Structure formats: structure tokens, C-alpha cells
Amino acid sequence: MTQLSRRDFLQSAATVAAVGSLAPDLYGQSDAGRENLSGPIVISSANGLPATEKAASMILEGKDTLDAVIAGVNIVEEDPNDMSVGYGGLPNEDGVVELDSCVMHGPSCGAGAVAALQNIKTPSRIAQLVMQRTDHVMIVGEGALRFARAHGFEEVNLLTDKARRVWLKWKETHSNRDDWIAPPDKPKPNAHSRADKETLDFTYGTINCCALSPNGDLSGVTTTSGLSYKIPGRVGDSPIIGAGLYVDNTVGAAGSTGRGEAVIKICGAHTVMEAMRHGKSPVDACLHALKRIVDTTTETRLLKENGRPRFDVKFYAVSKDGSFGAASIWSGAKFSVYAGGKNRHEKCAYLFERPS
Ligand code: GLY
């Protein structure tokens, strides 16, 4: 397998730009955002359309931006049909759902996080309590569950029957070197590992949601059930301040979804934020961070034959000036945004055209 050199990457980016894939209609959001500073701007991952609507309505009622984005993502955390977040999320390799989340509150420079939290539907609310009711920033595992219990949160089995069936299918079919037997109509594949596949087929789904209020305050939240079928205790980027989320009330807010390991290694959301601080638009800042991921992904097991990543990452950003945008490594992604009084999906900018 070949690795993408810096020159190849710049050439491929230039090719993409030349065919219009990075043209302003895909950026598209900056001016729209600036026109609407009188109202809230809320940006989220594609699965966050109900979240952006809820958060915007709360900000319009005068509520705090952090309370608003948390109430927004709570809808998705509590939705059993979203298998990437909260209740109904896909479990770890043992069939246990472990949740990660972090929050940042721009006006107070506050931050809180939980990781590998079991049995609580809304980890974002526990992350907010870590910020508000402890002297810490992050609590993990059993300690996070005990902390949630102390604050009166109800414990539930987060593994829905639908998620259990998906996990069981994975368990019975992902390897032919174990004792789990697949149903006769679903024979075991020859593949033994992720490295045998062209595209990593595990789920990293997550929701990130960031908001800017009309008075210029910013907050953000990221919450997830993390990588499906992960090693128990594995923690991705979502609960890590500076990786899955970063908010600076003087600059903007940014967050990520996708392969957490790649985001952690480049301090993703913080990298987006620093690029905005130094003058890049939100979309250019997101693309800048994605390019760094491409440049720093050297493991051949993570690269296609042409040297491009076999995974995807998306960054979302809103600037203090009201501009906003999102970008992904691969084309075809969307994000959710409430701006100018309208709640909708928009296209993400991207680095590489996804092969058909
Ligand atoms: N971005 C979610 C995760 O990697 O866990």
C-alpha cells in the first residue's frame, strides 16, 4: 500500500478544487451566517436536526446556550432509533453500552466530561454536572456512574433489543476463528479483521452541537456511544476537551464526529479553533484540521491502496462573527444547522470525492 505524500495530497486537493468540489456553493454558509446575527446559530452533525431546532428555540426564549444545546442532544440521546448515541447506542465487544460526552460553556470557560459511563441515558447532563458541581473536568467509568447516581439519575439498561441483535450478528459473523456460530443464512466471512476491508465498517456515530446566541455567547456538547464493538473501556474523542469539542467565547466553537482515534491525535476541535483564531473561516479551519489528519495517518492498515484514509472524520464550527460550516474527509456528508430562522441540512465541504 502506498502512503499519500504531501505533494500527492496537495495535488489531489487541487484536483478536487478544480472540479468545483471545494467551490463556495459547498462552503456556502459564511455570508448566510453573518446576515443573521440577530438570531441564534446552532450547528450539529447530520443526526442533530431535532437538536438544532430545540436549542435554537430555547435560545430564542433567552435560555443559556449550554442548557440549550444539551436539551437538544438529549432528544437524540434518548432516541432508541439512533444507534450511535445514548440509549439504543451500539455496545462494546461484550454487549455493554458505554457512553462518552463532554460540554463547554463559553461565558464561564467551564468544561465537564464523562467517559465509559454505563446505564445513564443522558451522559451530556452528567458532563454538565461534573462542570457545575465538582472541582474536576472529567470522571470516568464506575466513578461517573456513582456520581450520576448521587445526583438522582435513573439507571436503565441502555442496550435495546434492536442494538443487541445488531451486536449479536457482529459477534457471530465477524470472525471464523471463534466459537460463535452464525445462522445458516449468514455464513462467516473469510475476513478476520478490520484491515481486510476497503472501508472500516464500524460505527463511530456521534452528535456534536454548538450554539452562538444573539449576544455572542457560545457553548457546545458532544455525546456518543463511541466506536461500535470497541474494547471495553475504549474512549474516543467525544469526551476529550480539545478533541471532540472546543469552545472559546472570544473565537467560536467546534466539534467532531467520526474516527475518534484520528481526532485525538491532532487535538481536532482545538486545531479548528486555533485556525479560526488566526483568521480562517469555519469551513477552511475544518478542512485545515482534516488535512492534518490525512498528513498524520501513516498506518497502512488505515489507508486505501491510493493512500487515502479508509475512515471518515467530520468537523463542525461556528465563529463568534456568525459564520459557520462543516467539512468531512469524504464527500457526501451533511450537517444540521439552524440559522436565519431556518432549520435545515446543508452539505459539508470535503477533501476527497467518495468513489461511487
Ligand atoms: N467520534 C466518536 C468516537 O470515536 O468514539
Short mmCIF file of C-alpha atoms and ligand atoms in Angstrom, two decimals:
data_model
loop_
_atom_site.label_atom_id
_atom_site.label_comp_id
_atom_site.label_asym_id
_atom_site.label_seq_id
_atom_site.Cartn_x
_atom_site.Cartn_y
_atom_site.Cartn_z
CA MET A 1 0.00 0.00 0.00
CA THR A 2 1.18 3.48 -0.68
CA GLN A 3 1.11 6.40 1.60
CA LEU A 4 -0.16 9.78 0.46
CA SER A 5 2.76 12.18 0.23
CA ARG A 6 2.26 15.84 0.97
CA ARG A 7 2.70 16.64 -2.74
CA ASP A 8 0.14 13.98 -3.77
CA PHE A 9 -2.25 15.32 -1.21
CA LEU A 10 -1.91 18.89 -2.42
CA GLN A 11 -2.39 17.67 -5.98
CA SER A 12 -5.49 15.72 -5.06
CA ALA A 13 -6.87 18.70 -3.14
CA ALA A 14 -6.14 20.91 -6.15
CA THR A 15 -7.95 18.43 -8.39
CA VAL A 16 -10.94 18.42 -6.12
CA ALA A 17 -10.96 22.20 -6.05
CA ALA A 18 -10.59 22.36 -9.82
CA VAL A 19 -13.72 20.30 -10.39
CA GLY A 20 -15.59 22.54 -8.04
CA SER A 21 -15.92 20.24 -5.05
CA LEU A 22 -14.50 22.84 -2.72
CA ALA A 23 -16.20 25.71 -4.50
CA PRO A 24 -18.19 28.23 -2.50
CA ASP A 25 -21.54 26.51 -3.07
CA LEU A 26 -20.28 23.77 -0.79
CA TYR A 27 -18.84 26.25 1.68
CA GLY A 28 -21.96 28.30 1.28
CA GLN A 29 -22.57 29.24 4.87
CA SER A 30 -20.34 32.12 5.79
CA ASP A 31 -22.34 35.01 4.44
CA ALA A 32 -25.66 33.46 5.44
CA GLY A 33 -24.36 33.24 8.98
CA ARG A 34 -23.22 36.82 9.08
CA GLU A 35 -26.58 38.08 7.89
CA ASN A 36 -28.33 36.50 10.81
CA LEU A 37 -26.53 37.68 13.88
CA SER A 38 -29.88 38.87 15.25
CA GLY A 39 -30.92 35.24 15.81
CA PRO A 40 -29.21 32.17 17.24
CA ILE A 41 -26.98 29.95 15.16
CA VAL A 42 -26.88 26.29 16.10
CA ILE A 43 -24.80 23.75 14.20
CA SER A 44 -24.78 19.97 14.60
CA SER A 45 -24.00 16.67 12.91
CA ALA A 46 -26.49 15.29 10.37
CA ASN A 47 -28.35 13.35 13.08
CA GLY A 48 -28.81 16.60 15.04
CA LEU A 49 -31.69 18.25 13.19
CA PRO A 50 -34.05 17.93 16.18
CA ALA A 51 -31.22 19.16 18.41
CA THR A 52 -30.57 22.36 16.45
CA GLU A 53 -34.29 23.15 16.40
CA LYS A 54 -34.70 22.58 20.14
CA ALA A 55 -31.56 24.51 21.07
CA ALA A 56 -32.50 27.47 18.85
CA SER A 57 -35.99 27.66 20.34
CA MET A 58 -34.55 27.72 23.86
CA ILE A 59 -32.01 30.42 22.98
CA LEU A 60 -34.83 32.47 21.45
CA GLU A 61 -36.60 32.14 24.84
CA GLY A 62 -33.49 33.60 26.47
CA LYS A 63 -32.08 30.35 27.88
CA ASP A 64 -28.37 29.75 28.35
CA THR A 65 -26.55 28.36 25.29
CA LEU A 66 -25.22 25.31 27.14
CA ASP A 67 -28.62 24.38 28.59
CA ALA A 68 -29.99 24.78 25.08
CA VAL A 69 -27.52 22.52 23.25
CA ILE A 70 -27.75 19.87 25.98
CA ALA A 71 -31.55 19.85 25.78
CA GLY A 72 -31.11 19.49 22.02
CA VAL A 73 -28.80 16.48 22.14
CA ASN A 74 -30.90 14.89 24.91
CA ILE A 75 -33.54 14.25 22.23
CA VAL A 76 -31.05 12.14 20.28
CA GLU A 77 -29.51 10.53 23.39
CA GLU A 78 -32.96 9.32 24.46
CA ASP A 79 -33.96 8.16 20.97
CA PRO A 80 -33.67 4.34 20.79
CA ASN A 81 -33.51 4.53 17.00
CA ASP A 82 -30.21 6.46 16.90
CA MET A 83 -27.70 3.65 17.34
CA SER A 84 -24.70 5.93 17.73
CA VAL A 85 -25.67 7.94 20.78
CA GLY A 86 -27.07 7.30 24.27
CA TYR A 87 -29.98 4.87 24.77
CA GLY A 88 -30.03 2.36 21.92
CA GLY A 89 -26.37 3.01 21.02
CA LEU A 90 -24.28 0.09 19.75
CA PRO A 91 -22.40 -1.65 22.58
CA ASN A 92 -18.80 -2.64 23.17
CA GLU A 93 -17.49 -6.09 22.21
CA ASP A 94 -19.06 -7.58 25.35
CA GLY A 95 -22.51 -6.21 24.50
CA VAL A 96 -22.38 -3.39 27.08
CA VAL A 97 -23.21 0.19 26.08
CA GLU A 98 -20.58 2.69 27.28
CA LEU A 99 -21.19 6.39 26.72
CA ASP A 100 -18.83 9.38 26.39
CA SER A 101 -19.66 13.08 26.48
CA CYS A 102 -18.23 16.50 27.18
CA VAL A 103 -19.56 20.04 27.40
CA MET A 104 -18.03 23.51 27.30
CA HIS A 105 -19.68 26.75 28.40
CA GLY A 106 -18.12 29.77 26.71
CA PRO A 107 -19.16 32.59 29.06
CA SER A 108 -17.76 30.88 32.16
CA CYS A 109 -14.92 28.98 30.42
CA GLY A 110 -16.41 25.89 32.07
CA ALA A 111 -15.81 22.31 30.97
CA GLY A 112 -17.02 18.89 32.08
CA ALA A 113 -16.80 15.34 30.77
CA VAL A 114 -17.67 11.72 31.43
CA ALA A 115 -16.31 8.63 29.70
CA ALA A 116 -17.19 4.92 29.62
CA LEU A 117 -20.39 5.70 31.52
CA GLN A 118 -22.91 2.84 31.72
CA ASN A 119 -26.65 2.77 32.43
CA ILE A 120 -27.42 6.51 32.11
CA LYS A 121 -29.34 7.70 29.06
CA THR A 122 -28.06 11.28 29.00
CA PRO A 123 -24.28 11.44 29.58
CA SER A 124 -24.26 15.09 28.44
CA ARG A 125 -26.23 16.05 31.55
CA ILE A 126 -23.73 14.23 33.77
CA ALA A 127 -20.88 16.03 31.98
CA GLN A 128 -22.63 19.33 32.75
CA LEU A 129 -22.91 18.34 36.42
CA VAL A 130 -19.20 17.47 36.50
CA MET A 131 -18.62 21.05 35.31
CA GLN A 132 -21.10 22.66 37.71
CA ARG A 133 -20.90 20.51 40.84
CA THR A 134 -17.32 19.27 41.11
CA ASP A 135 -13.82 20.68 41.07
CA HIS A 136 -12.96 18.28 38.23
CA VAL A 137 -13.24 18.23 34.47
CA MET A 138 -13.57 14.50 33.75
CA ILE A 139 -14.94 11.47 35.62
CA VAL A 140 -14.90 8.01 34.04
CA GLY A 141 -16.38 4.54 34.38
CA GLU A 142 -17.74 3.37 37.72
CA GLY A 143 -16.94 6.72 39.32
CA ALA A 144 -19.04 8.53 36.71
CA LEU A 145 -21.95 6.15 37.32
CA ARG A 146 -21.73 6.66 41.09
CA PHE A 147 -21.63 10.42 40.53
CA ALA A 148 -24.75 10.20 38.34
CA ARG A 149 -26.49 8.07 40.98
CA ALA A 150 -25.61 10.67 43.63
CA HIS A 151 -27.44 13.24 41.53
CA GLY A 152 -30.54 11.06 41.34
CA PHE A 153 -30.28 9.80 37.78
CA GLU A 154 -32.26 6.69 36.97
CA GLU A 155 -30.29 3.66 35.82
CA VAL A 156 -31.54 1.78 32.77
CA ASN A 157 -30.25 -0.97 30.53
CA LEU A 158 -29.11 1.06 27.51
CA LEU A 159 -28.93 -1.98 25.22
CA THR A 160 -32.17 -2.05 23.26
CA ASP A 161 -33.27 -5.28 21.63
CA LYS A 162 -32.52 -3.77 18.21
CA ALA A 163 -28.93 -2.90 19.20
CA ARG A 164 -28.49 -6.32 20.86
CA ARG A 165 -29.49 -8.06 17.62
CA VAL A 166 -27.04 -5.95 15.58
CA TRP A 167 -24.27 -6.71 18.11
CA LEU A 168 -25.12 -10.46 18.09
CA LYS A 169 -24.90 -10.53 14.31
CA TRP A 170 -21.46 -8.89 14.51
CA LYS A 171 -20.41 -11.34 17.23
CA GLU A 172 -21.49 -14.34 15.19
CA THR A 173 -20.13 -13.27 11.81
CA HIS A 174 -17.02 -11.12 12.24
CA SER A 175 -14.58 -13.97 12.65
CA ASN A 176 -14.40 -17.65 11.72
CA ARG A 177 -11.88 -18.31 14.47
CA ASP A 178 -14.17 -18.30 17.48
CA ASP A 179 -16.95 -20.44 18.91
CA TRP A 180 -19.91 -18.25 17.97
CA ILE A 181 -21.99 -19.84 15.21
CA ALA A 182 -23.82 -17.71 12.67
CA PRO A 183 -27.30 -18.64 11.42
CA PRO A 184 -27.16 -20.83 8.30
CA ASP A 185 -28.23 -17.96 6.02
CA LYS A 186 -25.41 -15.69 7.30
CA PRO A 187 -22.16 -17.62 6.89
CA LYS A 188 -18.96 -16.35 8.43
CA PRO A 189 -16.77 -14.27 6.13
CA ASN A 190 -13.19 -15.10 5.36
CA ALA A 191 -12.13 -11.73 6.71
CA HIS A 192 -10.71 -11.80 10.22
CA SER A 193 -10.07 -8.17 10.92
CA ARG A 194 -10.88 -4.60 10.02
CA ALA A 195 -7.69 -4.45 7.98
CA ASP A 196 -9.18 -6.85 5.42
CA LYS A 197 -11.84 -4.36 4.40
CA GLU A 198 -11.61 -1.45 1.97
CA THR A 199 -13.62 0.79 4.30
CA LEU A 200 -13.75 0.48 8.06
CA ASP A 201 -17.28 -0.73 8.68
CA PHE A 202 -17.54 0.03 12.36
CA THR A 203 -19.77 2.83 13.58
CA TYR A 204 -18.26 5.93 15.13
CA GLY A 205 -21.54 7.88 15.04
CA THR A 206 -21.84 10.73 17.45
CA ILE A 207 -23.68 14.01 17.89
CA ASN A 208 -21.92 17.33 18.27
CA CYS A 209 -23.94 20.51 18.77
CA CYS A 210 -22.60 24.06 19.17
CA ALA A 211 -24.53 27.31 19.52
CA LEU A 212 -23.97 31.05 19.23
CA SER A 213 -26.54 33.30 20.88
CA PRO A 214 -27.50 36.74 19.54
CA ASN A 215 -25.49 38.34 22.37
CA GLY A 216 -22.36 36.46 21.25
CA ASP A 217 -22.17 33.66 23.80
CA LEU A 218 -21.05 30.22 22.69
CA SER A 219 -21.40 26.70 24.08
CA GLY A 220 -21.03 23.16 22.82
CA VAL A 221 -21.62 19.49 23.61
CA THR A 222 -20.51 16.21 22.09
CA THR A 223 -22.05 12.88 23.08
CA THR A 224 -21.73 9.33 21.77
CA SER A 225 -21.86 5.60 22.39
CA GLY A 226 -18.48 5.59 20.66
CA LEU A 227 -16.96 3.03 18.37
CA SER A 228 -19.24 0.03 17.97
CA TYR A 229 -17.89 -3.25 19.40
CA LYS A 230 -14.94 -1.44 20.97
CA ILE A 231 -12.66 -2.96 23.56
CA PRO A 232 -14.40 -2.27 26.90
CA GLY A 233 -13.06 0.95 28.35
CA ARG A 234 -12.00 2.37 25.00
CA VAL A 235 -12.57 6.14 24.98
CA GLY A 236 -12.74 8.16 21.77
CA ASP A 237 -12.51 11.87 21.07
CA SER A 238 -16.05 12.81 22.12
CA PRO A 239 -15.41 13.35 25.86
CA ILE A 240 -11.97 14.86 25.42
CA ILE A 241 -11.84 18.65 25.68
CA GLY A 242 -9.88 19.87 22.66
CA ALA A 243 -10.52 16.73 20.62
CA GLY A 244 -14.27 16.17 20.26
CA LEU A 245 -15.18 19.70 21.34
CA TYR A 246 -13.65 23.09 21.98
CA VAL A 247 -15.29 26.41 22.79
CA ASP A 248 -13.64 29.79 23.22
CA ASN A 249 -16.14 32.55 23.86
CA THR A 250 -13.89 35.08 22.11
CA VAL A 251 -13.43 33.00 18.94
CA GLY A 252 -16.02 30.28 18.30
CA ALA A 253 -16.97 26.67 18.90
CA ALA A 254 -16.01 23.45 17.11
CA GLY A 255 -16.67 19.75 17.41
CA SER A 256 -16.18 16.46 15.61
CA THR A 257 -17.70 13.14 14.69
CA GLY A 258 -16.07 10.12 13.08
CA ARG A 259 -12.94 8.15 13.90
CA GLY A 260 -12.02 9.40 17.35
CA GLU A 261 -8.50 7.99 17.35
CA ALA A 262 -7.62 10.23 14.39
CA VAL A 263 -9.19 13.29 16.02
CA ILE A 264 -7.45 12.78 19.36
CA LYS A 265 -4.04 12.57 17.71
CA ILE A 266 -4.35 16.04 16.18
CA CYS A 267 -6.31 17.68 19.06
CA GLY A 268 -9.03 18.14 16.44
CA ALA A 269 -11.54 20.68 17.76
CA HIS A 270 -8.76 22.77 19.29
CA THR A 271 -6.90 22.73 15.98
CA VAL A 272 -10.05 24.00 14.24
CA MET A 273 -10.43 26.69 16.89
CA GLU A 274 -6.84 27.89 16.63
CA ALA A 275 -7.16 28.09 12.83
CA MET A 276 -10.24 30.30 13.29
CA ARG A 277 -8.39 32.39 15.87
CA HIS A 278 -5.74 33.02 13.23
CA GLY A 279 -8.28 34.16 10.67
CA LYS A 280 -9.54 31.07 8.83
CA SER A 281 -13.28 30.79 8.13
CA PRO A 282 -15.03 27.90 9.91
CA VAL A 283 -15.04 25.77 6.74
CA ASP A 284 -11.36 26.44 5.99
CA ALA A 285 -10.50 25.74 9.62
CA CYS A 286 -12.31 22.39 9.43
CA LEU A 287 -10.53 21.49 6.17
CA HIS A 288 -7.20 22.52 7.71
CA ALA A 289 -7.72 20.07 10.59
CA LEU A 290 -8.82 17.29 8.22
CA LYS A 291 -5.69 17.79 6.11
CA ARG A 292 -3.63 17.37 9.25
CA ILE A 293 -5.39 14.07 9.91
CA VAL A 294 -4.60 12.90 6.38
CA ASP A 295 -0.97 14.02 6.75
CA THR A 296 -0.55 12.22 10.06
CA THR A 297 -2.30 8.95 9.19
CA THR A 298 0.63 6.71 8.38
CA GLU A 299 -0.57 3.24 9.35
CA THR A 300 -1.08 1.20 6.18
CA ARG A 301 -3.99 -0.67 7.82
CA LEU A 302 -5.85 2.66 7.83
CA LEU A 303 -5.07 3.59 4.23
CA LYS A 304 -6.58 2.56 0.95
CA GLU A 305 -4.38 1.47 -1.94
CA ASN A 306 -4.24 5.08 -3.14
CA GLY A 307 -3.04 6.28 0.26
CA ARG A 308 -6.28 7.92 1.30
CA PRO A 309 -7.90 7.15 4.68
CA ARG A 310 -10.29 4.23 4.96
CA PHE A 311 -12.27 6.18 7.55
CA ASP A 312 -14.09 9.47 7.78
CA VAL A 313 -13.99 12.41 10.18
CA LYS A 314 -16.21 15.48 10.18
CA PHE A 315 -15.62 18.81 11.87
CA TYR A 316 -18.31 21.41 12.58
CA ALA A 317 -17.57 25.02 13.52
CA VAL A 318 -19.29 28.30 14.28
CA SER A 319 -17.41 31.54 14.64
CA LYS A 320 -18.11 34.41 17.02
CA ASP A 321 -18.86 36.56 13.94
CA GLY A 322 -21.77 34.31 12.96
CA SER A 323 -20.15 32.38 10.13
CA PHE A 324 -20.37 28.60 10.30
CA GLY A 325 -19.61 25.46 8.33
CA ALA A 326 -18.57 21.82 8.35
CA ALA A 327 -16.22 19.58 6.42
CA SER A 328 -15.53 15.87 6.07
CA ILE A 329 -12.70 13.83 4.62
CA TRP A 330 -15.06 12.16 2.13
CA SER A 331 -17.77 13.78 0.01
CA GLY A 332 -21.48 13.27 0.51
CA ALA A 333 -21.82 14.30 4.14
CA LYS A 334 -24.36 16.73 5.53
CA PHE A 335 -24.68 18.72 8.71
CA SER A 336 -27.60 20.29 10.54
CA VAL A 337 -27.88 24.00 11.12
CA TYR A 338 -30.37 26.50 12.46
CA ALA A 339 -29.61 29.98 11.10
CA GLY A 340 -31.66 32.84 9.78
CA GLY A 341 -34.74 31.35 11.39
CA LYS A 342 -34.48 28.13 9.34
CA ASN A 343 -33.60 24.63 10.48
CA ARG A 344 -32.10 22.50 7.74
CA HIS A 345 -29.40 20.18 6.44
CA GLU A 346 -26.51 21.61 4.43
CA LYS A 347 -23.66 19.91 2.58
CA CYS A 348 -20.26 19.53 4.19
CA ALA A 349 -17.18 20.67 2.29
CA TYR A 350 -14.72 17.82 1.78
CA LEU A 351 -11.25 16.75 0.83
CA PHE A 352 -11.86 13.73 -1.38
CA GLU A 353 -14.64 12.65 -3.72
CA ARG A 354 -16.08 9.39 -2.39
CA PRO A 355 -15.72 6.63 -5.01
CA SER A 356 -19.09 5.60 -6.40
N1 GLY B 1 -16.11 10.08 17.49
C1 GLY B 1 -16.64 9.08 18.29
C2 GLY B 1 -15.66 8.07 18.73
O1 GLY B 1 -14.68 7.83 18.06
O2 GLY B 1 -15.87 7.47 19.76
#
